[in-house]
Short mmCIF file of C-alpha atoms and ligand atoms in Angstrom, two decimals:
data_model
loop_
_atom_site.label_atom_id
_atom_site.label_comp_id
_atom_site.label_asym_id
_atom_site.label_seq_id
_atom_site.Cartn_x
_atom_site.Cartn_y
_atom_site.Cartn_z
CA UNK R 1266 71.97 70.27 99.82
CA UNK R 1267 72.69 74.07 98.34
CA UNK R 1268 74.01 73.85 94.29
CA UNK R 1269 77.82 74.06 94.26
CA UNK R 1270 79.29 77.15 94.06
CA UNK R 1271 80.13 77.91 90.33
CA UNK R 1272 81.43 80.84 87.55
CA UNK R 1273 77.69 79.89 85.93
CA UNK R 1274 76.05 80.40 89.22
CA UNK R 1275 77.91 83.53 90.31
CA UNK R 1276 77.17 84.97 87.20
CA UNK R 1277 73.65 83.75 86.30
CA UNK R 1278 72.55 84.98 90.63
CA UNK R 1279 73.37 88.55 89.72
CA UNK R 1280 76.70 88.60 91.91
CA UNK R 1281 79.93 88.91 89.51
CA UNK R 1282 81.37 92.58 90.41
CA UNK R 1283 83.04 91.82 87.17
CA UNK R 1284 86.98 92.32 88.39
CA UNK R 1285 88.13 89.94 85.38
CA UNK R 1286 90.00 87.45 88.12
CA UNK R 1287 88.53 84.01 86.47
CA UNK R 1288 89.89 85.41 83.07
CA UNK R 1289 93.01 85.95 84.88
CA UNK R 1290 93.29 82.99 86.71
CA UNK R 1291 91.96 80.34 84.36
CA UNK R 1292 93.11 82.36 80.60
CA UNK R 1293 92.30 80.39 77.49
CA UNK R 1294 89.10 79.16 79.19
CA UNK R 1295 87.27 82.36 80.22
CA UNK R 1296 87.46 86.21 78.74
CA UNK R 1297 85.44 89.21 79.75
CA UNK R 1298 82.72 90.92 77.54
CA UNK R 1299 80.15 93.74 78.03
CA UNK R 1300 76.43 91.79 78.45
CA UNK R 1301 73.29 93.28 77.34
CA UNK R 1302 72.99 95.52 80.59
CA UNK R 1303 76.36 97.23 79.89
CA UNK R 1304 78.50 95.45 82.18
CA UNK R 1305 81.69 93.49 81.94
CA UNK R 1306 80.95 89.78 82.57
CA UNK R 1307 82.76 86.39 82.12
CA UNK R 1308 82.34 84.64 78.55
CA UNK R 1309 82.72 80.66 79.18
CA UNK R 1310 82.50 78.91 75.82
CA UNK R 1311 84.20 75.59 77.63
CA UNK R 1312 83.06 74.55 81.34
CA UNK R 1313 85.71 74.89 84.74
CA UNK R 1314 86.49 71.49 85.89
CA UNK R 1315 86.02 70.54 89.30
CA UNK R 1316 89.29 71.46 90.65
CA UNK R 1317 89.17 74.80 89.02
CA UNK R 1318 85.68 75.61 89.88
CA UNK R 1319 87.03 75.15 93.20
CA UNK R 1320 90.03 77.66 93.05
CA UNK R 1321 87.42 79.99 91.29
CA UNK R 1322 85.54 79.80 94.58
CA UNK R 1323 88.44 80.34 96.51
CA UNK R 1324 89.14 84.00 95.22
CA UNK R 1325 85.98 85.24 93.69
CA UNK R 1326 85.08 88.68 95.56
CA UNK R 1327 81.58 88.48 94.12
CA UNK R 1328 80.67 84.60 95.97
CA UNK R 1329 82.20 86.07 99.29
CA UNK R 1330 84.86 87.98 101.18
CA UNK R 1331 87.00 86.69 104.14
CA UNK R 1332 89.53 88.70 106.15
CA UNK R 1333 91.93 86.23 107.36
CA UNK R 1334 93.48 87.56 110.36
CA UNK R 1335 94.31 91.14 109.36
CA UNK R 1336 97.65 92.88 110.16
CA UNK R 1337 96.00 96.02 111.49
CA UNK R 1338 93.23 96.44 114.58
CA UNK R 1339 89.91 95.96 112.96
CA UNK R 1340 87.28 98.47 112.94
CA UNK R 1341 83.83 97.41 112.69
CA UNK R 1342 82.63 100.15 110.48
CA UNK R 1343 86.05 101.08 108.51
CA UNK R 1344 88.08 97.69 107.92
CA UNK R 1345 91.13 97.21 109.04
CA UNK R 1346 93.39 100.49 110.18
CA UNK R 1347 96.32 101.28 110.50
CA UNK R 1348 96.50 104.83 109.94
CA UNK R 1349 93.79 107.78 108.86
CA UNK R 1350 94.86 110.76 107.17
CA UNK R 1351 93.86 113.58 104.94
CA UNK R 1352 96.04 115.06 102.28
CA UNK R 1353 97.04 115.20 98.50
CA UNK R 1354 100.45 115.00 96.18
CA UNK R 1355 102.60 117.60 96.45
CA UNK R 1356 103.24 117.67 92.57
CA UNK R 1357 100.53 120.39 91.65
CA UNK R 1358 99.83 118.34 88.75
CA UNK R 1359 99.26 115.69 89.62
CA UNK R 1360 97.12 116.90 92.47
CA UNK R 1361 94.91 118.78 89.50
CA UNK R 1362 94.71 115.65 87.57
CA UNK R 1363 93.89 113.06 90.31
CA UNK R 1364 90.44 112.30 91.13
CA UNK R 1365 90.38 114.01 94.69
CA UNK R 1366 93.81 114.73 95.94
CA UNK R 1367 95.95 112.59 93.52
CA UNK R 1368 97.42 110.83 96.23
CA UNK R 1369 97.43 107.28 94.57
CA UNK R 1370 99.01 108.42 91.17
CA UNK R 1371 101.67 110.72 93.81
CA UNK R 1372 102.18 107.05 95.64
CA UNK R 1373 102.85 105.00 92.20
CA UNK R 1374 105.07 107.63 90.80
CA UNK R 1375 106.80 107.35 94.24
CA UNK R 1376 107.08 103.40 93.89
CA UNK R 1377 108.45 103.56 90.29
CA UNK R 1378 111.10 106.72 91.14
CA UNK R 1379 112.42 105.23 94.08
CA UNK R 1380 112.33 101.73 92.66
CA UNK R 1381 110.28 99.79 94.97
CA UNK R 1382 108.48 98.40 91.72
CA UNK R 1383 109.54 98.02 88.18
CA UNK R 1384 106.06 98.89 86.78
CA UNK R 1385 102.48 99.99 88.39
CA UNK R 1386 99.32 98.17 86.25
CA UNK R 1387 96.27 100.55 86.55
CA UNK R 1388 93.29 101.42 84.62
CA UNK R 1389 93.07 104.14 81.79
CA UNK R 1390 90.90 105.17 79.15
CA UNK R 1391 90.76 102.37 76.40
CA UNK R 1392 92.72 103.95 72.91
CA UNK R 1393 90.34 102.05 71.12
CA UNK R 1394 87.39 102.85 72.99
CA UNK R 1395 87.42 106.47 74.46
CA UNK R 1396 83.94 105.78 76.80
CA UNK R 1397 85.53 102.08 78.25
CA UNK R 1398 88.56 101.21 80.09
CA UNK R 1399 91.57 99.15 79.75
CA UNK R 1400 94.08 97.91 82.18
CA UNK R 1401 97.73 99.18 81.33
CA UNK R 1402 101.51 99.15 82.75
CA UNK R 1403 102.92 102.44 83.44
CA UNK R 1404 106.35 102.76 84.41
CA UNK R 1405 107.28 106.74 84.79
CA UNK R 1406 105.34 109.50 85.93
CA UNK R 1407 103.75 110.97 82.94
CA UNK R 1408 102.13 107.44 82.42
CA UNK R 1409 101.25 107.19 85.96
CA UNK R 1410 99.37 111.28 85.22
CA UNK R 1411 97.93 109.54 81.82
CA UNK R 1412 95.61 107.37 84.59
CA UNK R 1413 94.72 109.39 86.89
CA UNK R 1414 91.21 110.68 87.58
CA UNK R 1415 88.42 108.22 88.54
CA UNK R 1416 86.36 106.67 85.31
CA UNK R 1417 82.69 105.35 86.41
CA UNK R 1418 82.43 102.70 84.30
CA UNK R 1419 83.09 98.97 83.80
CA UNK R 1420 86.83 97.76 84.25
CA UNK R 1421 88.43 94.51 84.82
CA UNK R 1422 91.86 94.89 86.34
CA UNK R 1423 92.58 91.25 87.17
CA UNK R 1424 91.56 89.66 83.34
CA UNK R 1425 95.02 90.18 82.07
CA UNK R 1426 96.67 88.74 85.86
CA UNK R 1427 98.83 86.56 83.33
CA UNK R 1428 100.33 88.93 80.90
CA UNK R 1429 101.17 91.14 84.22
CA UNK R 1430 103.04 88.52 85.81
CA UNK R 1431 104.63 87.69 82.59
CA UNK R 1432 106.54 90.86 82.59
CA UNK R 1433 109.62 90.70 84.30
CA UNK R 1434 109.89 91.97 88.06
CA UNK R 1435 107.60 93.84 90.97
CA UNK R 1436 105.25 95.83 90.38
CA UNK R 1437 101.67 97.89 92.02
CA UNK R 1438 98.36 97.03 91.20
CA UNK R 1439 95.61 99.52 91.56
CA UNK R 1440 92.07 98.58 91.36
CA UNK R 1441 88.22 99.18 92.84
CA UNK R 1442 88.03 97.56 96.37
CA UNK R 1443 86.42 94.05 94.86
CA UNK R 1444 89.29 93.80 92.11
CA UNK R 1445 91.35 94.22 95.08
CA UNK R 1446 89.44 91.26 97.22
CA UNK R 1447 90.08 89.09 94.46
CA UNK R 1448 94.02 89.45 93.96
CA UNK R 1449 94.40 89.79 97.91
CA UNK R 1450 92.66 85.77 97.94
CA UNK R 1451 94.30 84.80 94.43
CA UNK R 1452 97.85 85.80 96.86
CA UNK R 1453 96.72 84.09 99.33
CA UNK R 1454 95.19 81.18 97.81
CA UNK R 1455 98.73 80.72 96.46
CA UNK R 1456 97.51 80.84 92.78
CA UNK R 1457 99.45 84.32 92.42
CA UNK R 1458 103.06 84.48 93.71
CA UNK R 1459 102.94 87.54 97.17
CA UNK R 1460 106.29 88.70 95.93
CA UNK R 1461 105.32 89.74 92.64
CA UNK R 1462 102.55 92.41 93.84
CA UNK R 1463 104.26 93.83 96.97
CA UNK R 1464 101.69 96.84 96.79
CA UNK R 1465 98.16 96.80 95.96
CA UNK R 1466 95.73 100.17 96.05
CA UNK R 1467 92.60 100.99 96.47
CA UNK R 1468 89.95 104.05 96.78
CA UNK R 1469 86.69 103.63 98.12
CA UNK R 1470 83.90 102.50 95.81
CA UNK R 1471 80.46 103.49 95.85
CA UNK R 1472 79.89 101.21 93.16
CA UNK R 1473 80.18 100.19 89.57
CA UNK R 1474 78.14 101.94 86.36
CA UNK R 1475 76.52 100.07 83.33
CA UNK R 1476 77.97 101.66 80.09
CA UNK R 1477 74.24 102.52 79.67
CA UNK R 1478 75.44 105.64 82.68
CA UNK R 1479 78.16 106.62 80.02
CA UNK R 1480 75.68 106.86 77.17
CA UNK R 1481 73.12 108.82 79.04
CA UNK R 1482 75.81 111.61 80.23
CA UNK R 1483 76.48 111.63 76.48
CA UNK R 1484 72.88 112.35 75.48
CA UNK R 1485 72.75 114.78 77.68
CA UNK R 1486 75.54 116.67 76.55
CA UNK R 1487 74.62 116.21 72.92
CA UNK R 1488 77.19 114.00 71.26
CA UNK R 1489 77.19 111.51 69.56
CA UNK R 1490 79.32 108.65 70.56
CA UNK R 1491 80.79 108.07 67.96
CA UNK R 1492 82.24 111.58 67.50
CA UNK R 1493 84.32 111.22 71.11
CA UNK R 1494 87.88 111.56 70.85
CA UNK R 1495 88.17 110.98 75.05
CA UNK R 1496 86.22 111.33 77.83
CA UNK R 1497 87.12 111.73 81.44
CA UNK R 1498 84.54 111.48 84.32
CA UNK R 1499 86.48 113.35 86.81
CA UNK R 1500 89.78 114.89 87.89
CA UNK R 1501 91.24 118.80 86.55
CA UNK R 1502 89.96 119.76 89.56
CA UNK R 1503 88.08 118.32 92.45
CA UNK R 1504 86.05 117.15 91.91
CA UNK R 1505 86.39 117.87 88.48
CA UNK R 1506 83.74 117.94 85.48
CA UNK R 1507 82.99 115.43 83.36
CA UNK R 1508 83.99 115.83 80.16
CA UNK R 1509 83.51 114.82 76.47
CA UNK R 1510 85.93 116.11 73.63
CA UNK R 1511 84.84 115.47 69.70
CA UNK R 1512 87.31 114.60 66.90
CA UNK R 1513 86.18 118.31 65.98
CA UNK R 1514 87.60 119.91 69.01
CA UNK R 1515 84.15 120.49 70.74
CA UNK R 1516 83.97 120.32 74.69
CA UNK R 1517 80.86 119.55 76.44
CA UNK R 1518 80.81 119.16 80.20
CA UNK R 1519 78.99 118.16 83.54
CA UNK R 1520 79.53 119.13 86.99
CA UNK R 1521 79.80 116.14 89.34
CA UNK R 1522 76.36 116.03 90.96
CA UNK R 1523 74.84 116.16 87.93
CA UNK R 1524 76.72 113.34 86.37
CA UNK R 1525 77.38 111.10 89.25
CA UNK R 1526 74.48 112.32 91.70
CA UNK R 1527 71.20 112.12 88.74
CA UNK R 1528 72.68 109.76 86.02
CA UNK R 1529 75.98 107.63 87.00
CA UNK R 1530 74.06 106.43 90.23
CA UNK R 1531 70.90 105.09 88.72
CA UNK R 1532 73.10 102.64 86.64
CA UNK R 1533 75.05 99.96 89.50
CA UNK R 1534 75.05 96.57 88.95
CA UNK R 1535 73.26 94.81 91.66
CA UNK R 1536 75.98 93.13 93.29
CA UNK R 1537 77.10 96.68 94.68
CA UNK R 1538 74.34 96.78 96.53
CA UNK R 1539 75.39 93.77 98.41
CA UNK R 1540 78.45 94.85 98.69
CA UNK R 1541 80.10 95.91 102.21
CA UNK R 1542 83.60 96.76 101.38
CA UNK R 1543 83.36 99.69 99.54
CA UNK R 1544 86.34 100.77 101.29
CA UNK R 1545 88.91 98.75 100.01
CA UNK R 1546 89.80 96.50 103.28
CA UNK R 1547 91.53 94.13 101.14
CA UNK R 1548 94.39 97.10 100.17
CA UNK R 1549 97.54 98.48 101.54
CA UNK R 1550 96.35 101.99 101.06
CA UNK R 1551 93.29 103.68 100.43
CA UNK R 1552 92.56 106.87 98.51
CA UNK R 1553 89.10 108.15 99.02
CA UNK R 1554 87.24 111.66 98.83
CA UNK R 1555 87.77 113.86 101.90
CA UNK R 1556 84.91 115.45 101.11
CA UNK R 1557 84.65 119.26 102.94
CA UNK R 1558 80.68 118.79 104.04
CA UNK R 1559 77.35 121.09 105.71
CA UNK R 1560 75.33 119.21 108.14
CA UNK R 1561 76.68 116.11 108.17
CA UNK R 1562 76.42 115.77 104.20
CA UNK R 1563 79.35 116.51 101.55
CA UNK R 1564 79.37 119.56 99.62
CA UNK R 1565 80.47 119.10 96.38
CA UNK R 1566 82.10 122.91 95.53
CA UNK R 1567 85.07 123.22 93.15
CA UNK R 1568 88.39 122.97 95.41
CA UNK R 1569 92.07 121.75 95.24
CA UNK R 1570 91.91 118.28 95.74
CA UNK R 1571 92.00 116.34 99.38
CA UNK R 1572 91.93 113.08 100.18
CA UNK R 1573 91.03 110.50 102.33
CA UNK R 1574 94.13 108.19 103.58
CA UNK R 1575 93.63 105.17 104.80
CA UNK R 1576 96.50 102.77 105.56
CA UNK R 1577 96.04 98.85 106.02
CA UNK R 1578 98.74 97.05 106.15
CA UNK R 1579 102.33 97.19 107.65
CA UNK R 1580 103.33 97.19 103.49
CA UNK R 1581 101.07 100.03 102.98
CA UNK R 1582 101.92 102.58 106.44
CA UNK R 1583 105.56 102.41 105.41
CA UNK R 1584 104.60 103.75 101.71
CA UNK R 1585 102.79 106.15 102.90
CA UNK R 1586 105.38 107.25 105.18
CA UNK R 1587 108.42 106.81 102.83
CA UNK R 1588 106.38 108.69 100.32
CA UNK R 1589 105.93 111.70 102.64
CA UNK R 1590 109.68 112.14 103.34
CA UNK R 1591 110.62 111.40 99.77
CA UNK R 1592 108.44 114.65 99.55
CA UNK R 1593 105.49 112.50 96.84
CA UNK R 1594 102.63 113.47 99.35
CA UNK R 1595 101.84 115.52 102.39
CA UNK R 1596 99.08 114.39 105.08
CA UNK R 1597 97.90 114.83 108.20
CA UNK R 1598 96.05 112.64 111.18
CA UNK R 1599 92.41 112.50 110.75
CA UNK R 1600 89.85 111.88 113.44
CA UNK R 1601 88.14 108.11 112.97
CA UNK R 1602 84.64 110.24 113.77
CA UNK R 1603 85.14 112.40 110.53
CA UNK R 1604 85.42 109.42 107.97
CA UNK R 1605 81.50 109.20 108.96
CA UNK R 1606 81.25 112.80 107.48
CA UNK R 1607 83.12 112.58 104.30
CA UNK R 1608 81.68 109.24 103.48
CA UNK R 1609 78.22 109.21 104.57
CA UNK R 1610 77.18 106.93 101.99
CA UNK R 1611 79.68 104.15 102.71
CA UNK R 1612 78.98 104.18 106.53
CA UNK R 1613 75.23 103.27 105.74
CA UNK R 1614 75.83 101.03 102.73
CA UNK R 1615 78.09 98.86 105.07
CA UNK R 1616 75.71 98.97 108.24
CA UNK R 1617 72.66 97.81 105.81
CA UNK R 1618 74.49 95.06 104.22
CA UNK R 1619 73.64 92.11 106.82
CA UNK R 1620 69.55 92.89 106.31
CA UNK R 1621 70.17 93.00 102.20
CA UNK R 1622 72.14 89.56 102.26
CA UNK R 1623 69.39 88.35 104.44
CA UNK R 1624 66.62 88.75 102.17
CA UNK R 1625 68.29 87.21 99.22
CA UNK R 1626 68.93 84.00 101.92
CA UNK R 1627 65.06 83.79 102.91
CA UNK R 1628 63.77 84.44 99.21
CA UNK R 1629 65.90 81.64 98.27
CA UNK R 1630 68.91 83.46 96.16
CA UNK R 1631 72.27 82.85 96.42
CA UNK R 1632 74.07 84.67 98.59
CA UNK R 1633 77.74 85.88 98.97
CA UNK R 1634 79.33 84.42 102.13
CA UNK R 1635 81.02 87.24 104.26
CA UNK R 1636 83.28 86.69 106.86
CA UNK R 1637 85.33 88.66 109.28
CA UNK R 1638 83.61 91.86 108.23
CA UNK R 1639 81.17 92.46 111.45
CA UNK R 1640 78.07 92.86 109.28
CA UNK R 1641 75.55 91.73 112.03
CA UNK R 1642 77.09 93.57 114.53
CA UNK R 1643 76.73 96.66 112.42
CA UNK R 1644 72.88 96.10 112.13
CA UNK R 1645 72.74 95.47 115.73
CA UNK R 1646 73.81 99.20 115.97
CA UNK R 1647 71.10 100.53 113.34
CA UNK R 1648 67.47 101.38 113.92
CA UNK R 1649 64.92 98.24 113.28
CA UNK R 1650 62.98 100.76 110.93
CA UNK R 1651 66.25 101.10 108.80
CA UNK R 1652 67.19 97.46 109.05
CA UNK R 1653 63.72 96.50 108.18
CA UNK R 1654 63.42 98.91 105.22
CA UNK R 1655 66.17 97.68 103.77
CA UNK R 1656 65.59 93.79 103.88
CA UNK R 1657 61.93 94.49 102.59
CA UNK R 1658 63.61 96.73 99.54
CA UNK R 1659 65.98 93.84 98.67
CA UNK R 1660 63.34 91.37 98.86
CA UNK R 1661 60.50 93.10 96.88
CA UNK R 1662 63.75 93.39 94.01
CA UNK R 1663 64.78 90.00 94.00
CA UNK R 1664 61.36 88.86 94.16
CA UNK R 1665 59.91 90.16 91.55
C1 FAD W 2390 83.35 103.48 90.21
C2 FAD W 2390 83.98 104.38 91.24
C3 FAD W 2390 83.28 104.69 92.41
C4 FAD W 2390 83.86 105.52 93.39
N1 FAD W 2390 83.18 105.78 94.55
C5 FAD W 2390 83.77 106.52 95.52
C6 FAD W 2390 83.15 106.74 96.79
O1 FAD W 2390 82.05 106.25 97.07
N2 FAD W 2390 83.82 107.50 97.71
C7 FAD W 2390 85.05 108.01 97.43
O2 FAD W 2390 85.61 108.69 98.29
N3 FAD W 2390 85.66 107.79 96.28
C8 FAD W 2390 85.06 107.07 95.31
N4 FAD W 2390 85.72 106.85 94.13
C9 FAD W 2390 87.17 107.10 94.09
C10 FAD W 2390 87.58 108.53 94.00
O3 FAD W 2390 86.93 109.11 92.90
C11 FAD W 2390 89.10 108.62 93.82
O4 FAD W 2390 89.51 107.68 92.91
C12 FAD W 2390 89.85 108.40 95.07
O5 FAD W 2390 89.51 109.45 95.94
C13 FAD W 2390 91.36 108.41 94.80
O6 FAD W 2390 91.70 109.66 94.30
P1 FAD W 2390 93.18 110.03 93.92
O7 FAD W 2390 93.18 111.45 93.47
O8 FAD W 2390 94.12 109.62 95.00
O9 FAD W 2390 93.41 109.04 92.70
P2 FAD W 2390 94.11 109.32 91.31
O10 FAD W 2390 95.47 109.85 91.53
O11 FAD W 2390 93.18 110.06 90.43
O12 FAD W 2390 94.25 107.83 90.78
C14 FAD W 2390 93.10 107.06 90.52
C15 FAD W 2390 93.55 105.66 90.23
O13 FAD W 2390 92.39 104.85 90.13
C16 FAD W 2390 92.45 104.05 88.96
N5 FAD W 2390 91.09 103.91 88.42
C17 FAD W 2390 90.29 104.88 87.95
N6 FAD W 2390 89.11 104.38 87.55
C18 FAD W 2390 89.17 103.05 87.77
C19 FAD W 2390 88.27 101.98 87.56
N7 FAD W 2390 87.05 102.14 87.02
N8 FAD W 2390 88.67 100.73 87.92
C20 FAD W 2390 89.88 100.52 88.46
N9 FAD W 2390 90.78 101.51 88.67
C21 FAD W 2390 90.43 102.74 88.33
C22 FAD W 2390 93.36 104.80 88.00
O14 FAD W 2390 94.02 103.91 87.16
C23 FAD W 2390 94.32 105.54 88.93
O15 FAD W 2390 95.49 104.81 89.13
C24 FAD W 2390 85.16 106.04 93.16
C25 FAD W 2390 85.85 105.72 91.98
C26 FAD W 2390 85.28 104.90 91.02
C27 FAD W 2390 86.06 104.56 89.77
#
């Protein structure tokens, strides 16, 4: 009979994305900490009873992901659509400040302004801690600004679920597609009230950094990090530099190839490369990179920001919309054949995922439980070479 499916055992297999939810969910019992490795993982000094280790199973993106009958037409390759779009806020700056095309900070300062919500809770830099990140409420525009721009590095969005939902009324949640996965089965598992969280965003995710990816960028640049007064991975442009300033006023910066493309990359946590929503299928509305490309690949040349729009739900087509008219955004219709060439990445991560979670199953790990997400029928569609390759890669790793 296979072990029971626990916090220990999600953690200990190598498969907590680290979202924070079983801090949320069960607070008191379990907090979040960086480990040795540099990521943000659950602390348990006192065990989950039976009853919660159940719940814990019920929501926990990193033991599995479920849709459950999906509002919109589901596309094998892209989740569940509703819409696809291109565009960016109108508000210049926020358009400058936003990772690609600022679209998500243009849609939360459009939920606050027209009030749809009473507060958004996103991810910012951490006051205390310049190179981490902390999950915050904003509740006007210039907070909403103060977050934008995408920061490579550990968060956990869901550990403080409780002290969200003990602030009075609605509000937005924005968080990386697995954070979202969590709340979206925490709603629906009934263990977070639907009404409270009438919006949640998302933007793709290619995956998660170690704080080691951080450090390195540092070195590189030549500070020390203890002499970093903030540091912002992307955004002031798209897509943007990264970007370390000293308590002495000193800049140093790195273009985004270099920091994401030869550093950020060679730090993921392992469960993101088991991972096959990268997309956010679990959100309203997705924000991605609508990356301008050259043979089939993305270029990565300083522009105004653009991005990729992806709506999900009934919720999130009518913000979209609403936020259009209310003149927060501008798009326009995209082609389901160009997601393929701004994403490149996410359209073979996805297709690969059914031989990866195959090898962990036959070399005996444990292995999330995906449902609803067409996985095999992907790898039915991808060369034997590639599918083979890729099981043998995941097997020689978990192997050894
Ligand atoms: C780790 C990581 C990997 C990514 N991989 C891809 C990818 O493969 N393809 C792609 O197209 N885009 C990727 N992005 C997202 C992309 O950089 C943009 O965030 C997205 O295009 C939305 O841009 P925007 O201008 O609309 O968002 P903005 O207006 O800049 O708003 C960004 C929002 O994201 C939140 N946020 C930022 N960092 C985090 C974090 N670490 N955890 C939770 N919330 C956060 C902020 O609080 C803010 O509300 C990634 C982002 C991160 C953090």
């Amino acid at each position: 009979m296979p072990a029971k499916l626990s916090l220990q055992r999600v953690v200990e297999s190598g498969l907590c994305t680290g979202c924070g939810g079983c801090a949320g969910i069960f607070p008191g019992k379990v907090t979040m900490a960086f480990n040795a490795e540099g990521y943000l993982r659950p602390q348990l000094p006192v065990q989950l009873s039976e009853t919660e280790n159940a719940q814990f199973a019920s929501f926990c993106p990193g033991a599995g992901l479920r849709h459950v009958a999906p509002e919109a037409p589901y596309d094998s390759l892209w989740g569940p659509l509703v819409q696809i779009r291109t565009g960016h806020a109108i508000d210049e700056q926020i358009r400058f400040q936003g990772s690609s095309g600022g679209v998500l900070s243009g849609l939360l300062t459009y939920l606050l302004e027209s009030g749809k919500v009473d507060f958004v809770a996103h991810i910012k830099a951490d006051p205390a801690d310049p190179l981490g990140n902390a999950m915050t409420i904003s509740r006007n525009r210039a907070e909403v600004l103060d977050g934008a721009g995408s920061r490579y590095a550990p968060s956990a969005p869901l550990a403080l679920l409780q002290q969200l939902l003990a602030q009075p009324g609605r509000f937005a949640v924005v968080g990386k597609p697995c954070d979202i996965a969590g709340l979206r089965a925490a709603v629906r598992e009934q263990l977070v009230p639907a009404e409270r969280i009438p919006y949640m965003l998302s933007f793709m995710c290619a995956g998660i950094p170690s704080r080691k990816g951080t450090l390195a960028i540092l070195k590189k640049l030549e500070v020390e990090p203890q002499d970093v007064a903030s540091f912002t991975f992307r955004g002031n442009g798209w897509p943007g530099m990264s970007t370390a300033t000293t308590h002495d006023g000193r800049k140093q910066e790195m273009d985004y190839a270099s920091s994401w493309g030869t550093i950020l990359n060679r730090h993921l946590q392992f469960r993101c490369k088991v991972c096959p929503d990268g997309i956010g299928e679990f959100a309203d509305v997705v924000g991605a990179d609508a990356w301008y490309g050259k043979d089939g690949y993305p270029d990565f040349a300083e522009r105004a920001g653009r991005s990729l729009i992806l709506s999900r739900t009934r919720a999130g087509e009518q913000l979209v919309q609403e936020a259009t008219q209310a003149g927060y955004i501008t798009m326009e219709s995209l082609a389901r054949e160009e997601i393929a060439k701004m994403q490149p990445y996410q359209e073979n991560r996805k297709k690969m995922i059914f031989a990866r979670t195959m090898a962990l199953r036959l070399t005996g790990r444990m292995t999330p439980r995906y449902r609803g997400l067409h996985l095999f029928r992907l790898a039915v569609t991808t060369s034997w070479r590639e599918n083979l390759r890729n099981f043998l890669g995941t097997a020689r790793r978990t192997w050894f």
